């Protein structure tokens, strides 16, 4: 046992030493690779730390009901740990009040593994994620997810998946428990504002439980994390929470329309967030860090208004002037 503990401590020391060397190198060069490798190692370290914390929090909260707040507590811990180690964060520009909707099915766009940090910003209390069955077997992370009430879905077995959703719908009604789902089902790795086709499980669940759909949209952040380009930069990524879409009077026959309505609303918000004048400009690979202070944030409604409230008298429409506030924050040089 002592030998194993000693080996683990040596590996941790080596991991931390390598991370510090990469951090130092990233400060001395503009080449993106040291920054990419440092933030990658720092992210895995943060995930390991927070998964361990999540297991302990789940055990504690399990005996101190309601135990379904463990995922919220762990998400917040990951948010702050990542901000400290990597300088990367998500920020809600508008609609934060909609996150208090309970119970609800929250749906978000799925871009990369960095969406774990996206959840750290927007994940509400009394909410659980859904995940593929295979994650249940991952040490620490799988243990935490199982203890904290994750709804595991076996995508290869439709009958099992339907039973899991049926159980989730019952708990949502009885315990006022919410669920978060990525309806795209897989990461898009998008380099521009786009969404993959939506799977319908989230919408069947919302109708079955009789709870609203709450769409949450993060701007395309290829400028912060581009895996193929080996780029991982500090940045603050904009998020909007759209108004809840009620399902109380819908039937399974309405799932197709509900799915299309939700996806259209999310894609519209995604395009507006990402392609604002000072947004990411994902089509331009020569991304420059922001070196001037950003103006205050405004609501999505104001930022993307029709010209009646802002910009009057100066020849600039509210859409142009307001969208300019949807800033893509990148700090300093390519660290």
Short mmCIF file of C-alpha atoms in Angstrom, two decimals:
data_model
loop_
_atom_site.label_atom_id
_atom_site.label_comp_id
_atom_site.label_asym_id
_atom_site.label_seq_id
_atom_site.Cartn_x
_atom_site.Cartn_y
_atom_site.Cartn_z
CA UNK A 1 0.00 0.00 0.00
CA UNK A 2 2.83 2.38 0.90
CA UNK A 3 4.59 1.58 -2.37
CA UNK A 4 1.42 2.36 -4.33
CA UNK A 5 0.91 5.64 -2.48
CA UNK A 6 4.53 6.62 -3.04
CA UNK A 7 4.22 5.86 -6.75
CA UNK A 8 1.05 7.95 -7.04
CA UNK A 9 2.73 10.88 -5.29
CA UNK A 10 5.73 10.65 -7.61
CA UNK A 11 3.47 10.62 -10.67
CA UNK A 12 1.58 13.63 -9.33
CA UNK A 13 4.82 15.50 -8.72
CA UNK A 14 6.00 14.71 -12.26
CA UNK A 15 2.62 15.83 -13.67
CA UNK A 16 2.76 19.14 -11.78
CA UNK A 17 6.39 19.75 -12.75
CA UNK A 18 5.65 19.17 -16.43
CA UNK A 19 2.61 21.47 -16.21
CA UNK A 20 4.67 24.27 -14.66
CA UNK A 21 7.37 23.93 -17.30
CA UNK A 22 4.77 24.16 -20.07
CA UNK A 23 3.19 27.19 -18.39
CA UNK A 24 6.55 28.93 -18.23
CA UNK A 25 7.26 28.08 -21.85
CA UNK A 26 3.86 29.41 -22.94
CA UNK A 27 4.73 32.76 -21.34
CA UNK A 28 7.99 32.96 -23.28
CA UNK A 29 6.70 32.13 -26.75
CA UNK A 30 3.74 32.93 -29.00
CA UNK A 31 3.67 29.39 -30.39
CA UNK A 32 0.29 27.83 -29.47
CA UNK A 33 1.57 24.31 -28.61
CA UNK A 34 2.93 24.98 -25.07
CA UNK A 35 -0.29 26.80 -24.17
CA UNK A 36 -2.35 23.92 -25.59
CA UNK A 37 -0.42 21.26 -23.68
CA UNK A 38 -0.37 23.21 -20.40
CA UNK A 39 -4.10 23.87 -20.41
CA UNK A 40 -4.81 20.30 -21.46
CA UNK A 41 -2.84 18.93 -18.50
CA UNK A 42 -4.36 21.53 -16.17
CA UNK A 43 -7.87 20.58 -17.33
CA UNK A 44 -7.30 16.88 -16.64
CA UNK A 45 -5.91 17.75 -13.21
CA UNK A 46 -8.96 19.92 -12.47
CA UNK A 47 -11.28 17.15 -13.65
CA UNK A 48 -9.54 14.58 -11.44
CA UNK A 49 -9.63 16.89 -8.43
CA UNK A 50 -13.29 17.81 -8.91
CA UNK A 51 -14.37 14.22 -9.60
CA UNK A 52 -12.76 13.19 -6.31
CA UNK A 53 -14.49 16.09 -4.59
CA UNK A 54 -17.73 15.05 -6.30
CA UNK A 55 -17.53 11.49 -4.94
CA UNK A 56 -17.06 12.83 -1.41
CA UNK A 57 -19.80 15.44 -1.86
CA UNK A 58 -22.18 12.80 -3.24
CA UNK A 59 -21.56 10.54 -0.26
CA UNK A 60 -22.13 13.42 2.16
CA UNK A 61 -25.23 14.72 0.43
CA UNK A 62 -26.62 11.20 0.01
CA UNK A 63 -27.15 10.97 3.76
CA UNK A 64 -28.22 14.59 4.00
CA UNK A 65 -31.19 14.92 1.57
CA UNK A 66 -31.69 16.32 -0.97
CA UNK A 67 -28.61 14.55 -2.36
CA UNK A 68 -29.24 15.59 -5.96
CA UNK A 69 -27.33 18.85 -5.51
CA UNK A 70 -23.96 17.08 -5.72
CA UNK A 71 -23.64 17.65 -9.47
CA UNK A 72 -24.35 21.36 -9.02
CA UNK A 73 -21.72 21.63 -6.26
CA UNK A 74 -19.14 19.74 -8.32
CA UNK A 75 -19.88 21.78 -11.45
CA UNK A 76 -19.26 24.99 -9.53
CA UNK A 77 -16.00 23.63 -8.14
CA UNK A 78 -14.84 22.76 -11.65
CA UNK A 79 -15.80 26.22 -12.92
CA UNK A 80 -13.65 28.00 -10.36
CA UNK A 81 -10.76 25.54 -10.61
CA UNK A 82 -10.59 25.90 -14.39
CA UNK A 83 -10.78 29.69 -14.21
CA UNK A 84 -7.83 29.66 -11.82
CA UNK A 85 -5.69 27.15 -13.73
CA UNK A 86 -6.49 28.01 -17.35
CA UNK A 87 -8.08 31.47 -17.44
CA UNK A 88 -10.98 29.98 -19.41
CA UNK A 89 -14.61 30.48 -18.43
CA UNK A 90 -18.16 30.83 -19.71
CA UNK A 91 -20.33 33.84 -18.91
CA UNK A 92 -24.11 34.16 -19.12
CA UNK A 93 -25.09 37.32 -20.99
CA UNK A 94 -28.86 37.01 -20.63
CA UNK A 95 -31.62 34.75 -19.38
CA UNK A 96 -29.96 33.54 -16.17
CA UNK A 97 -33.32 33.70 -14.40
CA UNK A 98 -34.61 30.88 -16.65
CA UNK A 99 -32.13 28.53 -14.97
CA UNK A 100 -34.40 28.65 -11.90
CA UNK A 101 -37.15 26.86 -13.84
CA UNK A 102 -37.88 23.65 -11.94
CA UNK A 103 -38.43 20.95 -12.96
CA UNK A 104 -37.30 21.28 -16.57
CA UNK A 105 -35.33 19.57 -19.31
CA UNK A 106 -32.34 21.80 -20.02
CA UNK A 107 -30.74 21.33 -23.44
CA UNK A 108 -27.44 22.77 -24.70
CA UNK A 109 -25.22 22.71 -27.76
CA UNK A 110 -22.33 20.23 -27.56
CA UNK A 111 -19.03 21.37 -29.09
CA UNK A 112 -16.05 19.73 -27.34
CA UNK A 113 -14.99 18.19 -24.03
CA UNK A 114 -14.74 21.78 -22.75
CA UNK A 115 -18.53 21.66 -22.40
CA UNK A 116 -17.92 20.18 -18.95
CA UNK A 117 -16.83 23.73 -18.08
CA UNK A 118 -19.94 25.06 -19.84
CA UNK A 119 -21.97 22.99 -17.36
CA UNK A 120 -19.91 24.48 -14.54
CA UNK A 121 -21.35 27.89 -15.39
CA UNK A 122 -24.98 27.07 -16.15
CA UNK A 123 -25.77 23.89 -14.20
CA UNK A 124 -28.66 24.56 -11.77
CA UNK A 125 -29.28 22.90 -8.38
CA UNK A 126 -31.60 19.87 -8.29
CA UNK A 127 -30.49 18.80 -11.75
CA UNK A 128 -28.82 15.68 -13.15
CA UNK A 129 -27.07 14.97 -16.42
CA UNK A 130 -27.67 12.09 -18.78
CA UNK A 131 -24.66 10.13 -19.97
CA UNK A 132 -23.77 7.10 -22.05
CA UNK A 133 -23.63 3.85 -20.13
CA UNK A 134 -19.90 3.35 -20.71
CA UNK A 135 -18.99 6.37 -18.53
CA UNK A 136 -20.30 4.51 -15.50
CA UNK A 137 -17.16 2.33 -15.58
CA UNK A 138 -14.65 5.23 -15.53
CA UNK A 139 -12.87 5.42 -12.14
CA UNK A 140 -13.79 8.44 -9.99
CA UNK A 141 -15.81 10.18 -12.71
CA UNK A 142 -18.13 7.20 -13.15
CA UNK A 143 -18.41 6.70 -9.40
CA UNK A 144 -19.32 10.34 -8.91
CA UNK A 145 -21.91 10.25 -11.70
CA UNK A 146 -23.54 7.10 -10.33
CA UNK A 147 -23.66 8.41 -6.75
CA UNK A 148 -25.04 11.80 -7.77
CA UNK A 149 -28.03 10.53 -9.75
CA UNK A 150 -26.90 10.57 -13.39
CA UNK A 151 -29.39 9.04 -15.82
CA UNK A 152 -27.29 6.51 -17.76
CA UNK A 153 -28.51 5.67 -21.27
CA UNK A 154 -27.58 2.49 -23.14
CA UNK A 155 -27.70 3.75 -26.73
CA UNK A 156 -27.34 0.21 -28.10
CA UNK A 157 -30.48 -1.00 -26.31
CA UNK A 158 -33.60 1.02 -27.12
CA UNK A 159 -35.77 -0.80 -24.55
CA UNK A 160 -33.30 -0.07 -21.75
CA UNK A 161 -33.01 3.56 -22.83
CA UNK A 162 -36.80 3.96 -22.81
CA UNK A 163 -37.02 2.49 -19.31
CA UNK A 164 -34.33 4.91 -18.12
CA UNK A 165 -36.27 7.87 -19.54
CA UNK A 166 -39.52 6.60 -18.04
CA UNK A 167 -37.88 6.41 -14.61
CA UNK A 168 -36.43 9.89 -15.07
CA UNK A 169 -39.85 11.31 -16.02
CA UNK A 170 -41.41 9.86 -12.87
CA UNK A 171 -38.67 11.30 -10.66
CA UNK A 172 -38.94 14.68 -12.35
CA UNK A 173 -42.62 14.86 -11.48
CA UNK A 174 -42.33 13.42 -7.97
CA UNK A 175 -39.10 15.08 -6.82
CA UNK A 176 -39.16 18.24 -9.00
CA UNK A 177 -35.84 17.05 -10.39
CA UNK A 178 -34.46 18.61 -13.59
CA UNK A 179 -32.32 16.96 -16.25
CA UNK A 180 -29.66 18.35 -18.60
CA UNK A 181 -29.21 16.78 -22.04
CA UNK A 182 -27.05 17.52 -25.08
CA UNK A 183 -29.61 16.73 -27.82
CA UNK A 184 -26.95 16.52 -30.55
CA UNK A 185 -25.80 13.33 -28.84
CA UNK A 186 -22.13 13.85 -29.70
CA UNK A 187 -19.57 16.64 -29.95
CA UNK A 188 -19.71 18.74 -33.10
CA UNK A 189 -16.13 20.14 -32.87
CA UNK A 190 -17.63 23.07 -34.74
CA UNK A 191 -15.38 25.71 -36.29
CA UNK A 192 -18.35 27.97 -36.98
CA UNK A 193 -21.91 28.51 -35.74
CA UNK A 194 -23.67 25.21 -36.46
CA UNK A 195 -25.64 22.43 -34.79
CA UNK A 196 -25.76 18.72 -35.56
CA UNK A 197 -29.20 17.12 -36.01
CA UNK A 198 -31.04 16.73 -32.70
CA UNK A 199 -31.97 13.38 -31.26
CA UNK A 200 -35.49 13.29 -29.86
CA UNK A 201 -34.95 11.69 -26.44
CA UNK A 202 -34.90 15.01 -24.54
CA UNK A 203 -38.17 16.08 -26.12
CA UNK A 204 -39.92 12.77 -25.48
CA UNK A 205 -38.80 13.07 -21.86
CA UNK A 206 -40.08 16.65 -21.49
CA UNK A 207 -43.49 15.75 -22.91
CA UNK A 208 -43.69 12.56 -20.86
CA UNK A 209 -42.89 14.47 -17.66
CA UNK A 210 -44.97 17.50 -18.65
CA UNK A 211 -42.11 19.93 -17.99
CA UNK A 212 -40.73 22.78 -20.11
CA UNK A 213 -37.66 22.70 -22.34
CA UNK A 214 -35.06 25.36 -21.43
CA UNK A 215 -32.49 25.89 -24.24
CA UNK A 216 -28.99 27.06 -23.24
CA UNK A 217 -26.59 28.23 -25.96
CA UNK A 218 -22.83 28.82 -25.84
CA UNK A 219 -21.19 30.75 -28.64
CA UNK A 220 -18.85 28.78 -30.91
CA UNK A 221 -15.51 28.75 -29.08
CA UNK A 222 -13.20 27.34 -31.73
CA UNK A 223 -11.09 30.47 -31.20
CA UNK A 224 -10.39 29.37 -27.63
CA UNK A 225 -10.13 25.60 -28.15
CA UNK A 226 -9.19 24.14 -31.53
CA UNK A 227 -8.09 20.57 -30.97
CA UNK A 228 -6.88 19.89 -34.51
CA UNK A 229 -4.99 23.19 -34.51
CA UNK A 230 -3.47 22.42 -31.06
CA UNK A 231 -4.82 25.70 -29.72
CA UNK A 232 -6.14 26.24 -26.19
CA UNK A 233 -6.26 29.85 -25.07
CA UNK A 234 -7.58 31.81 -22.12
CA UNK A 235 -10.99 33.26 -22.89
CA UNK A 236 -14.46 34.11 -21.66
CA UNK A 237 -17.13 32.44 -23.77
CA UNK A 238 -20.61 34.02 -24.07
CA UNK A 239 -23.77 32.10 -23.15
CA UNK A 240 -27.47 32.89 -23.41
CA UNK A 241 -30.38 31.07 -21.77
CA UNK A 242 -33.53 31.17 -23.88
CA UNK A 243 -37.08 31.34 -22.44
CA UNK A 244 -38.68 28.03 -21.44
CA UNK A 245 -40.74 26.25 -24.08
CA UNK A 246 -43.86 24.75 -22.44
CA UNK A 247 -44.87 21.15 -23.12
CA UNK A 248 -47.79 20.69 -20.71
CA UNK A 249 -50.41 20.24 -23.46
CA UNK A 250 -48.25 18.38 -25.97
CA UNK A 251 -48.41 14.72 -26.93
CA UNK A 252 -45.82 12.33 -28.43
CA UNK A 253 -47.17 13.34 -31.83
CA UNK A 254 -45.74 16.84 -31.21
CA UNK A 255 -42.16 15.69 -30.60
CA UNK A 256 -41.02 16.42 -34.16
CA UNK A 257 -42.33 20.00 -34.07
CA UNK A 258 -40.97 20.60 -30.57
CA UNK A 259 -37.53 19.35 -31.62
CA UNK A 260 -37.50 21.56 -34.71
CA UNK A 261 -38.76 24.62 -32.78
CA UNK A 262 -36.06 24.22 -30.12
CA UNK A 263 -33.25 23.62 -32.60
CA UNK A 264 -34.25 26.62 -34.73
CA UNK A 265 -34.28 28.92 -31.69
CA UNK A 266 -30.91 27.64 -30.51
CA UNK A 267 -29.29 27.92 -33.93
CA UNK A 268 -30.54 31.50 -34.32
CA UNK A 269 -29.08 32.45 -30.93
CA UNK A 270 -25.82 30.61 -31.72
CA UNK A 271 -25.34 32.45 -35.02
CA UNK A 272 -26.04 35.82 -33.41
CA UNK A 273 -23.66 35.15 -30.53
CA UNK A 274 -20.82 33.81 -32.63
CA UNK A 275 -20.98 36.11 -35.64
CA UNK A 276 -21.41 39.44 -33.89
CA UNK A 277 -18.93 42.13 -35.07
CA UNK A 278 -16.61 41.37 -32.17
CA UNK A 279 -17.52 37.73 -31.87
CA UNK A 280 -15.26 34.87 -32.71
CA UNK A 281 -15.22 35.21 -36.52
CA UNK A 282 -14.60 31.47 -36.68
CA UNK A 283 -13.91 31.56 -40.42
CA UNK A 284 -10.76 33.62 -39.78
CA UNK A 285 -7.88 31.44 -38.55
CA UNK A 286 -5.73 34.49 -37.74
CA UNK A 287 -7.48 35.10 -34.42
CA UNK A 288 -6.04 37.98 -32.42
CA UNK A 289 -6.26 38.31 -28.63
CA UNK A 290 -8.33 41.19 -27.29
CA UNK A 291 -6.03 43.93 -26.00
CA UNK A 292 -8.57 46.67 -25.20
CA UNK A 293 -11.09 46.67 -22.34
CA UNK A 294 -14.51 45.25 -23.20
CA UNK A 295 -17.61 47.42 -22.81
CA UNK A 296 -20.34 46.30 -20.37
CA UNK A 297 -22.46 43.32 -21.34
CA UNK A 298 -26.06 43.87 -22.32
CA UNK A 299 -28.98 41.50 -22.60
CA UNK A 300 -29.44 39.48 -25.76
CA UNK A 301 -32.74 41.25 -26.39
CA UNK A 302 -31.06 44.66 -26.18
CA UNK A 303 -27.92 43.62 -27.99
CA UNK A 304 -29.85 42.14 -30.88
CA UNK A 305 -32.67 44.70 -30.92
CA UNK A 306 -34.43 46.21 -33.91
CA UNK A 307 -32.85 49.67 -33.86
CA UNK A 308 -35.54 51.43 -31.87
CA UNK A 309 -33.68 51.57 -28.55
CA UNK A 310 -29.99 51.79 -29.37
CA UNK A 311 -27.99 53.45 -32.08
CA UNK A 312 -30.69 55.98 -32.94
CA UNK A 313 -29.30 59.23 -34.21
CA UNK A 314 -25.80 57.99 -34.94
CA UNK A 315 -26.47 56.01 -38.07
CA UNK A 316 -25.93 52.68 -36.30
CA UNK A 317 -28.73 50.19 -35.84
CA UNK A 318 -29.35 48.56 -32.46
CA UNK A 319 -28.51 45.19 -33.99
CA UNK A 320 -25.10 46.43 -35.15
CA UNK A 321 -24.29 48.47 -32.05
CA UNK A 322 -25.72 45.98 -29.56
CA UNK A 323 -24.22 42.91 -31.12
CA UNK A 324 -20.89 44.64 -30.77
CA UNK A 325 -21.29 44.14 -27.01
CA UNK A 326 -21.37 40.35 -27.37
CA UNK A 327 -17.68 40.29 -26.88
CA UNK A 328 -15.42 37.31 -27.38
CA UNK A 329 -13.01 37.77 -24.50
CA UNK A 330 -9.45 36.62 -24.95
CA UNK A 331 -6.89 37.80 -22.45
CA UNK A 332 -3.29 38.72 -23.19
CA UNK A 333 -1.18 37.02 -25.79
CA UNK A 334 -1.45 33.34 -26.70
CA UNK A 335 -0.32 32.00 -23.36
#
